Short mmCIF file of C-alpha atoms and ligand atoms in Angstrom, two decimals:
data_model
loop_
_atom_site.label_atom_id
_atom_site.label_comp_id
_atom_site.label_asym_id
_atom_site.label_seq_id
_atom_site.Cartn_x
_atom_site.Cartn_y
_atom_site.Cartn_z
CA UNK A 1 -60.46 -20.65 -56.43
CA UNK A 2 -64.07 -20.13 -55.36
CA UNK A 3 -66.76 -21.58 -57.62
CA UNK A 4 -69.58 -19.11 -58.22
CA UNK A 5 -73.12 -19.84 -59.42
CA UNK A 6 -75.39 -17.24 -61.00
CA UNK A 7 -79.13 -17.55 -60.35
CA UNK A 8 -80.64 -15.47 -63.14
CA UNK A 9 -78.79 -14.87 -66.41
CA UNK A 10 -80.75 -11.89 -67.74
CA UNK A 11 -79.83 -8.34 -68.74
CA UNK A 12 -77.68 -7.25 -65.81
CA UNK A 13 -75.97 -10.65 -65.49
CA UNK A 14 -73.96 -9.47 -68.54
CA UNK A 15 -71.95 -7.11 -66.38
CA UNK A 16 -71.87 -9.41 -63.32
CA UNK A 17 -69.85 -11.75 -65.50
CA UNK A 18 -67.11 -9.09 -65.64
CA UNK A 19 -66.56 -9.74 -61.92
CA UNK A 20 -65.38 -13.28 -62.59
CA UNK A 21 -63.51 -12.87 -65.83
CA UNK A 22 -59.80 -12.77 -64.85
CA UNK A 23 -60.71 -12.93 -61.16
CA UNK A 24 -57.72 -14.52 -59.35
CA UNK A 25 -59.93 -15.82 -56.53
CA UNK A 26 -63.13 -17.01 -58.19
CA UNK A 27 -64.58 -18.28 -61.42
CA UNK A 28 -68.10 -18.59 -62.78
CA UNK A 29 -68.78 -22.31 -62.49
CA UNK A 30 -72.56 -22.68 -62.89
CA UNK A 31 -75.55 -20.74 -64.21
CA UNK A 32 -79.24 -21.23 -63.47
CA UNK A 33 -82.14 -19.72 -65.41
CA UNK A 34 -85.67 -20.87 -66.15
CA UNK A 35 -85.40 -19.70 -69.77
CA UNK A 36 -83.82 -22.67 -71.62
CA UNK A 37 -82.69 -20.71 -74.69
CA UNK A 38 -81.04 -18.03 -72.61
CA UNK A 39 -79.41 -20.67 -70.42
CA UNK A 40 -77.90 -22.44 -73.42
CA UNK A 41 -76.66 -19.16 -74.89
CA UNK A 42 -75.08 -18.02 -71.63
CA UNK A 43 -73.44 -21.41 -71.04
CA UNK A 44 -71.74 -21.04 -74.42
CA UNK A 45 -70.79 -17.37 -74.01
CA UNK A 46 -69.41 -17.80 -70.51
CA UNK A 47 -68.03 -21.34 -70.82
CA UNK A 48 -69.56 -22.54 -67.54
CA UNK A 49 -69.26 -26.16 -66.38
CA UNK A 50 -72.81 -26.66 -65.15
CA UNK A 51 -76.26 -25.32 -66.01
CA UNK A 52 -79.47 -25.65 -63.99
CA UNK A 53 -83.10 -24.77 -64.64
CA UNK A 54 -83.98 -25.09 -60.94
CA UNK A 55 -81.94 -23.10 -58.45
CA UNK A 56 -82.52 -25.71 -55.72
CA UNK A 57 -80.58 -28.24 -57.80
CA UNK A 58 -77.74 -25.74 -58.07
CA UNK A 59 -77.79 -25.34 -54.29
CA UNK A 60 -77.48 -29.15 -53.94
CA UNK A 61 -74.19 -29.02 -55.86
CA UNK A 62 -71.42 -29.13 -53.22
CA UNK A 63 -68.95 -27.61 -55.67
CA UNK A 64 -70.82 -24.28 -55.64
CA UNK A 65 -69.26 -22.10 -52.92
CA UNK A 66 -71.24 -18.90 -53.44
CA UNK A 67 -74.13 -17.61 -55.50
CA UNK A 68 -75.08 -14.31 -57.07
CA UNK A 69 -78.87 -13.89 -57.08
CA UNK A 70 -79.76 -11.80 -60.14
CA UNK A 71 -83.49 -12.49 -60.46
CA UNK A 72 -86.68 -10.37 -60.18
CA UNK A 73 -87.19 -8.72 -56.80
CA UNK A 74 -89.96 -10.96 -55.43
CA UNK A 75 -87.61 -13.96 -55.60
CA UNK A 76 -84.76 -12.43 -53.60
CA UNK A 77 -85.99 -13.48 -50.18
CA UNK A 78 -86.70 -17.18 -50.84
CA UNK A 79 -83.62 -17.71 -53.01
CA UNK A 80 -81.33 -15.98 -50.50
CA UNK A 81 -82.68 -17.89 -47.49
CA UNK A 82 -82.49 -21.22 -49.34
CA UNK A 83 -78.93 -20.52 -50.51
CA UNK A 84 -77.72 -19.53 -47.04
CA UNK A 85 -79.42 -22.58 -45.51
CA UNK A 86 -77.59 -24.69 -48.09
CA UNK A 87 -74.30 -23.24 -46.81
CA UNK A 88 -73.57 -20.93 -49.74
CA UNK A 89 -72.31 -17.36 -49.47
CA UNK A 90 -74.76 -14.96 -51.14
CA UNK A 91 -74.60 -11.75 -53.12
CA UNK A 92 -78.14 -10.56 -53.88
CA UNK A 93 -79.08 -7.79 -56.28
CA UNK A 94 -80.87 -4.65 -55.10
CA UNK A 95 -83.47 -4.08 -53.81
CA UNK A 96 -82.61 -6.58 -51.10
CA UNK A 97 -86.29 -7.57 -50.85
CA UNK A 98 -89.81 -6.20 -51.16
CA UNK A 99 -90.37 -5.67 -47.43
CA UNK A 100 -88.41 -5.13 -44.24
CA UNK A 101 -89.81 -8.41 -42.88
CA UNK A 102 -88.29 -10.22 -45.87
CA UNK A 103 -84.94 -8.48 -45.31
CA UNK A 104 -85.04 -9.53 -41.65
CA UNK A 105 -85.63 -13.17 -42.64
CA UNK A 106 -82.62 -12.98 -44.96
CA UNK A 107 -80.40 -11.49 -42.25
CA UNK A 108 -81.56 -14.15 -39.77
CA UNK A 109 -80.62 -16.85 -42.30
CA UNK A 110 -77.17 -15.27 -42.73
CA UNK A 111 -76.53 -15.24 -38.98
CA UNK A 112 -77.81 -18.82 -38.68
CA UNK A 113 -75.53 -20.07 -41.43
CA UNK A 114 -72.47 -17.99 -40.60
CA UNK A 115 -72.11 -17.30 -44.34
CA UNK A 116 -71.57 -13.92 -46.00
CA UNK A 117 -74.65 -12.06 -47.23
CA UNK A 118 -74.22 -8.83 -49.11
CA UNK A 119 -76.45 -6.72 -51.34
CA UNK A 120 -74.56 -5.90 -54.50
CA UNK A 121 -74.65 -2.15 -54.94
CA UNK A 122 -72.39 -1.37 -57.88
CA UNK A 123 -72.52 2.43 -57.31
CA UNK A 124 -70.32 1.92 -54.26
CA UNK A 125 -67.63 0.50 -56.58
CA UNK A 126 -67.78 3.29 -59.18
CA UNK A 127 -64.33 4.91 -58.98
CA UNK A 128 -65.55 8.58 -59.01
CA UNK A 129 -67.99 7.90 -56.14
CA UNK A 130 -65.33 6.03 -54.16
CA UNK A 131 -62.82 8.88 -54.66
CA UNK A 132 -65.44 11.53 -53.84
CA UNK A 133 -66.18 9.75 -50.56
CA UNK A 134 -62.48 9.55 -49.75
CA UNK A 135 -62.16 13.32 -50.36
CA UNK A 136 -65.28 14.11 -48.37
CA UNK A 137 -64.28 11.93 -45.41
CA UNK A 138 -60.79 13.48 -45.52
CA UNK A 139 -62.27 16.98 -45.15
CA UNK A 140 -61.29 18.16 -48.65
CA UNK A 141 -64.44 20.32 -48.92
CA UNK A 142 -64.95 20.88 -45.20
CA UNK A 143 -67.98 19.51 -43.39
CA UNK A 144 -70.67 18.14 -45.74
CA UNK A 145 -73.75 20.39 -45.78
CA UNK A 146 -75.98 19.06 -48.57
CA UNK A 147 -76.19 16.50 -51.35
CA UNK A 148 -78.15 16.88 -54.58
CA UNK A 149 -78.70 14.00 -57.01
CA UNK A 150 -80.42 13.96 -60.40
CA UNK A 151 -81.52 11.04 -62.58
CA UNK A 152 -82.52 11.63 -66.17
CA UNK A 153 -83.91 8.81 -68.28
CA UNK A 154 -83.83 9.43 -72.00
CA UNK A 155 -85.02 7.81 -75.19
CA UNK A 156 -85.35 4.02 -74.94
CA UNK A 157 -83.84 3.48 -78.41
CA UNK A 158 -80.42 4.35 -77.06
CA UNK A 159 -78.27 1.89 -75.15
CA UNK A 160 -79.02 -1.73 -74.31
CA UNK A 161 -81.93 -3.75 -75.65
CA UNK A 162 -84.05 -4.73 -72.66
CA UNK A 163 -85.56 -8.24 -72.79
CA UNK A 164 -89.37 -8.25 -72.92
CA UNK A 165 -89.40 -10.54 -69.87
CA UNK A 166 -87.56 -7.89 -67.87
CA UNK A 167 -90.18 -5.30 -68.85
CA UNK A 168 -92.99 -7.70 -67.91
CA UNK A 169 -91.97 -8.35 -64.31
CA UNK A 170 -90.95 -4.73 -63.77
CA UNK A 171 -94.43 -3.61 -64.84
CA UNK A 172 -96.02 -5.77 -62.11
CA UNK A 173 -95.85 -4.24 -58.59
CA UNK A 174 -96.32 -7.70 -57.01
CA UNK A 175 -92.99 -8.77 -58.49
CA UNK A 176 -91.10 -5.48 -58.73
CA UNK A 177 -92.39 -3.41 -55.80
CA UNK A 178 -93.93 0.00 -56.08
CA UNK A 179 -92.15 2.38 -58.39
CA UNK A 180 -89.71 1.86 -61.20
CA UNK A 181 -87.87 5.06 -60.27
CA UNK A 182 -88.31 5.40 -56.50
CA UNK A 183 -88.12 1.73 -55.55
CA UNK A 184 -86.02 0.11 -58.30
CA UNK A 185 -83.57 2.72 -59.61
CA UNK A 186 -84.09 4.62 -56.35
CA UNK A 187 -82.23 1.97 -54.33
CA UNK A 188 -79.03 3.40 -55.79
CA UNK A 189 -80.04 6.92 -54.83
CA UNK A 190 -80.91 6.02 -51.25
CA UNK A 191 -77.67 4.10 -51.07
CA UNK A 192 -75.71 7.17 -52.25
CA UNK A 193 -77.56 9.40 -49.78
CA UNK A 194 -76.39 7.20 -46.90
CA UNK A 195 -72.94 6.42 -48.34
CA UNK A 196 -71.91 10.06 -48.47
CA UNK A 197 -73.70 11.64 -45.52
CA UNK A 198 -75.02 8.95 -43.17
CA UNK A 199 -78.38 8.09 -41.67
CA UNK A 200 -81.54 9.85 -42.86
CA UNK A 201 -84.12 10.87 -40.27
CA UNK A 202 -87.10 11.91 -42.43
CA UNK A 203 -88.19 12.32 -46.04
CA UNK A 204 -90.71 14.27 -48.10
CA UNK A 205 -91.62 13.14 -51.61
CA UNK A 206 -93.62 14.55 -54.49
CA UNK A 207 -94.26 11.55 -56.72
CA UNK A 208 -95.64 12.15 -60.18
CA UNK A 209 -97.40 9.66 -62.43
CA UNK A 210 -97.00 9.54 -66.18
CA UNK A 211 -97.72 6.94 -68.80
CA UNK A 212 -94.49 5.44 -70.07
CA UNK A 213 -95.10 4.88 -73.76
CA UNK A 214 -91.51 3.87 -74.43
CA UNK A 215 -89.64 3.64 -71.14
CA UNK A 216 -86.75 1.20 -71.48
CA UNK A 217 -87.68 -1.07 -68.56
CA UNK A 218 -91.49 -0.97 -68.63
CA UNK A 219 -94.20 -2.32 -70.90
CA UNK A 220 -95.68 0.46 -73.08
CA UNK A 221 -98.53 2.18 -71.26
CA UNK A 222 -97.36 1.30 -67.73
CA UNK A 223 -97.62 4.13 -65.21
CA UNK A 224 -94.23 5.50 -64.29
CA UNK A 225 -93.51 7.27 -60.96
CA UNK A 226 -92.06 10.32 -62.67
CA UNK A 227 -91.37 13.21 -62.42
CA UNK A 228 -90.39 12.79 -58.82
CA UNK A 229 -88.81 15.17 -56.32
CA UNK A 230 -87.65 13.95 -52.92
CA UNK A 231 -85.96 15.81 -50.10
CA UNK A 232 -84.59 14.37 -46.89
CA UNK A 233 -83.13 15.46 -43.58
CA UNK A 234 -80.12 13.83 -41.97
CA UNK A 235 -80.51 12.81 -38.37
CA UNK A 236 -77.34 14.16 -36.82
CA UNK A 237 -77.42 17.86 -37.80
CA UNK A 238 -79.04 20.50 -39.94
CA UNK A 239 -78.13 18.79 -43.21
CA UNK A 240 -80.34 17.96 -46.18
CA UNK A 241 -80.40 16.07 -49.44
CA UNK A 242 -82.56 16.09 -52.56
CA UNK A 243 -83.14 13.99 -55.64
CA UNK A 244 -85.17 14.64 -58.71
CA UNK A 245 -85.91 12.15 -61.43
CA UNK A 246 -87.25 13.05 -64.84
CA UNK A 247 -88.10 11.17 -68.00
CA UNK A 248 -87.06 13.06 -71.12
CA UNK A 249 -88.37 10.60 -73.64
CA UNK A 250 -87.05 12.43 -76.72
CA UNK A 251 -83.56 12.95 -75.37
CA UNK A 252 -80.52 11.13 -76.75
CA UNK A 253 -78.48 9.51 -73.97
CA UNK A 254 -75.06 8.43 -75.15
CA UNK A 255 -75.08 5.17 -73.23
CA UNK A 256 -73.79 1.68 -73.94
CA UNK A 257 -76.03 0.47 -71.10
CA UNK A 258 -79.29 1.96 -69.76
CA UNK A 259 -80.32 5.32 -71.27
CA UNK A 260 -79.86 7.12 -67.93
CA UNK A 261 -77.61 9.90 -66.70
CA UNK A 262 -77.10 10.30 -62.95
CA UNK A 263 -75.20 13.27 -61.53
CA UNK A 264 -74.39 14.25 -57.98
CA UNK A 265 -73.28 17.42 -56.21
CA UNK A 266 -72.06 17.47 -52.61
CA UNK A 267 -71.59 20.84 -50.96
CA UNK A 268 -69.29 21.21 -47.98
CA UNK A 269 -68.47 24.17 -45.77
CA UNK A 270 -65.40 24.98 -47.90
CA UNK A 271 -65.97 23.42 -51.32
CA UNK A 272 -68.06 21.37 -53.74
CA UNK A 273 -67.66 17.91 -55.27
CA UNK A 274 -69.38 16.90 -58.51
CA UNK A 275 -69.67 13.35 -59.82
CA UNK A 276 -70.81 14.28 -63.26
CA UNK A 277 -72.31 11.20 -64.73
CA UNK A 278 -72.96 7.56 -64.29
CA UNK A 279 -74.34 4.81 -66.48
CA UNK A 280 -74.59 7.01 -69.57
CA UNK A 281 -71.29 8.81 -68.91
CA UNK A 282 -70.34 12.30 -67.85
CA UNK A 283 -72.16 14.54 -70.37
CA UNK A 284 -68.79 15.67 -71.66
CA UNK A 285 -67.55 16.77 -68.23
CA UNK A 286 -64.83 15.21 -66.08
CA UNK A 287 -66.13 12.28 -64.03
CA UNK A 288 -65.17 13.94 -60.73
CA UNK A 289 -64.53 17.65 -60.16
CA UNK A 290 -63.83 19.65 -57.02
CA UNK A 291 -64.27 23.36 -56.30
CA UNK A 292 -62.07 24.70 -53.50
CA UNK A 293 -60.17 27.92 -52.77
CA UNK A 294 -61.78 29.60 -55.79
CA UNK A 295 -60.57 26.95 -58.27
CA UNK A 296 -62.22 24.02 -60.04
CA UNK A 297 -59.99 20.92 -60.37
CA UNK A 298 -60.66 17.83 -62.44
CA UNK A 299 -59.93 14.93 -60.08
CA UNK A 300 -60.87 12.10 -62.44
CA UNK A 301 -61.00 13.09 -66.08
CA UNK A 302 -62.25 10.18 -68.16
CA UNK A 303 -65.34 8.38 -67.01
CA UNK A 304 -64.86 4.89 -65.68
CA UNK A 305 -67.10 2.45 -67.46
CA UNK A 306 -70.35 1.26 -65.84
CA UNK A 307 -69.28 -2.39 -66.22
CA UNK A 308 -66.05 -1.80 -64.29
CA UNK A 309 -68.08 -1.10 -61.12
CA UNK A 310 -69.52 -4.62 -61.42
CA UNK A 311 -66.07 -6.07 -62.08
CA UNK A 312 -64.83 -4.54 -58.81
CA UNK A 313 -67.96 -5.73 -57.01
CA UNK A 314 -67.35 -9.34 -58.09
CA UNK A 315 -63.70 -9.24 -57.05
CA UNK A 316 -64.62 -7.74 -53.68
CA UNK A 317 -67.25 -10.43 -53.03
CA UNK A 318 -64.67 -13.20 -53.57
CA UNK A 319 -61.99 -11.46 -51.50
CA UNK A 320 -64.46 -10.81 -48.67
CA UNK A 321 -65.40 -14.51 -48.54
CA UNK A 322 -61.75 -15.59 -48.49
CA UNK A 323 -60.75 -12.97 -45.90
CA UNK A 324 -63.84 -13.51 -43.73
CA UNK A 325 -64.82 -9.83 -43.88
CA UNK A 326 -67.89 -7.83 -44.93
CA UNK A 327 -68.50 -6.63 -48.49
CA UNK A 328 -70.40 -3.57 -49.78
CA UNK A 329 -73.27 -3.39 -49.00
CA UNK A 330 -73.65 -5.34 -45.81
CA UNK A 331 -77.01 -7.00 -45.27
CA UNK A 332 -77.81 -4.54 -42.46
CA UNK A 333 -77.03 -1.60 -44.72
CA UNK A 334 -79.15 -3.12 -47.51
CA UNK A 335 -82.02 -3.25 -45.01
CA UNK A 336 -81.55 0.44 -44.15
CA UNK A 337 -81.52 1.44 -47.81
CA UNK A 338 -84.69 -0.59 -48.34
CA UNK A 339 -86.37 1.07 -45.34
CA UNK A 340 -85.47 4.50 -46.70
CA UNK A 341 -87.01 3.64 -50.08
CA UNK A 342 -90.22 2.48 -48.39
CA UNK A 343 -90.35 5.70 -46.36
CA UNK A 344 -90.10 7.71 -49.58
CA UNK A 345 -92.96 5.75 -51.15
CA UNK A 346 -95.10 6.24 -48.04
CA UNK A 347 -94.38 9.96 -48.10
CA UNK A 348 -95.35 10.26 -51.77
CA UNK A 349 -98.55 8.31 -51.22
CA UNK A 350 -99.63 10.04 -48.00
CA UNK A 351 -98.32 13.49 -49.00
CA UNK A 352 -96.58 14.14 -45.71
CA UNK A 353 -93.14 14.10 -44.13
CA UNK A 354 -92.34 10.53 -43.07
CA UNK A 355 -89.84 9.67 -40.35
CA UNK A 356 -87.82 6.67 -41.57
CA UNK A 357 -88.28 4.94 -38.20
CA UNK A 358 -92.00 4.68 -38.95
CA UNK A 359 -91.09 1.95 -41.43
CA UNK A 360 -90.45 -1.61 -40.28
CA UNK A 361 -89.06 -1.05 -36.84
N1 NAD B 1 -77.29 -2.72 -60.01
C1 NAD B 1 -77.95 -2.34 -61.07
O1 NAD B 1 -77.66 -1.31 -61.59
C2 NAD B 1 -79.04 -3.20 -61.62
C3 NAD B 1 -79.45 -3.01 -62.95
C4 NAD B 1 -80.41 -3.86 -63.47
C5 NAD B 1 -80.98 -4.83 -62.70
N2 NAD B 1 -80.61 -4.97 -61.40
C6 NAD B 1 -81.26 -6.00 -60.56
O2 NAD B 1 -80.92 -7.29 -61.06
C7 NAD B 1 -82.04 -8.16 -60.96
C8 NAD B 1 -82.35 -8.74 -62.32
O3 NAD B 1 -82.67 -7.70 -63.22
P1 NAD B 1 -82.51 -7.86 -64.82
O4 NAD B 1 -82.70 -6.52 -65.39
O5 NAD B 1 -81.27 -8.61 -65.16
O6 NAD B 1 -83.80 -8.75 -65.16
P2 NAD B 1 -84.00 -9.82 -66.32
O7 NAD B 1 -85.46 -10.09 -66.39
O8 NAD B 1 -83.29 -9.38 -67.54
O9 NAD B 1 -83.25 -11.10 -65.75
C9 NAD B 1 -83.78 -11.92 -64.73
C10 NAD B 1 -83.53 -13.37 -65.10
O10 NAD B 1 -84.01 -14.20 -64.03
C11 NAD B 1 -84.56 -15.38 -64.61
N3 NAD B 1 -85.46 -16.03 -63.66
C12 NAD B 1 -86.72 -15.68 -63.32
N4 NAD B 1 -87.21 -16.55 -62.41
C13 NAD B 1 -86.23 -17.46 -62.17
C14 NAD B 1 -86.13 -18.60 -61.32
N5 NAD B 1 -87.14 -18.98 -60.54
N6 NAD B 1 -84.98 -19.32 -61.33
C15 NAD B 1 -83.94 -18.95 -62.13
N7 NAD B 1 -83.98 -17.87 -62.96
C16 NAD B 1 -85.11 -17.13 -62.97
C17 NAD B 1 -85.27 -14.86 -65.86
O11 NAD B 1 -85.51 -15.90 -66.79
C18 NAD B 1 -84.31 -13.81 -66.36
O12 NAD B 1 -83.40 -14.31 -67.31
C19 NAD B 1 -83.15 -7.33 -60.33
O13 NAD B 1 -83.13 -7.52 -58.94
C20 NAD B 1 -82.76 -5.91 -60.64
O14 NAD B 1 -83.23 -4.93 -59.71
C21 NAD B 1 -79.65 -4.17 -60.87
#
């Protein structure tokens, strides 16, 4: 039984815990957070054996086998490198880091230590995405031609309460990076773009700016990088993708989590796959549908809950450690997703097509 430590016990740690409840290979042993009230509450809720207010003390504990780093973005690099140097396996939240140089330092530390480093990307454990990829790779809709993704953020009164602290650091580019949508939420989009159709050669982004008076994850009045429209070209053939993100601040989103709907359409040479909703659910449609031979089929009817993707991610992390294999996403893949996000930001800022290889290589 592996003993896991969480560094950061904030909003999203809620669903990380699902990965270790009833996990046959690992249990949540320790939690670290600098907020003493939160730490005490989490210790009680989760029944952990040890609590720490300094992550370095947690790393000194020889009983901790692996850590999940669930803190603001600017802390990912130092915490990951320190944990690997202390001999712990590491799962770090997205974005892997704020810069490619930071990601490189983390990968170097992983190779030096021989421990597992993965970037936890829960979208790659969401059952409809996993099944859609299986169908796509199996040729169910022919050769993939294009992918189209949409993110819609609705009224902040729906879904989870977001801690004020989480809004504070997210409203500060020095801690969160540049762009709540393109850089933070966008990591999932760039991950999906690569997951389904491979390496991206170049991107073009229109990045809007609007004042977020009540955006769930930002302080009122912070500038939000919305509406945004990004298109990209895959490197291996004449294939393209696009993503648009909008903020519909008066819209009800029926979510138990963030007030966001994400939907995806992949067109192949002989059919279409739709993953109809994530986070907020499927907007009343089946979670995964396929069009082929003139017929639409519901492949997965009921939506699988957002938290279940984190439960699978936790189980996979423990199994990967025990089996000595990689886990989604690998550190190298996390670096590529990060590079893609930075290319999109550069394109939006400089108003030109940006080749991904211009960034950090
Ligand atoms: N996969 C997803 O869908 C998803 C969703 C939300 C957040 N995230 C990622 O998870 C991370 C955390 O986000 P969140 O929304 O839970 O933020 P949050 O602010 O709610 O939680 C972060 C926690 O880290 C603690 N912390 C800060 N500095 C610390 C330190 N030095 N040592 C120990 N603890 C410290 C804070 O007190 C806070 O409780 C971010 O990287 C974010 O991008 C991912």
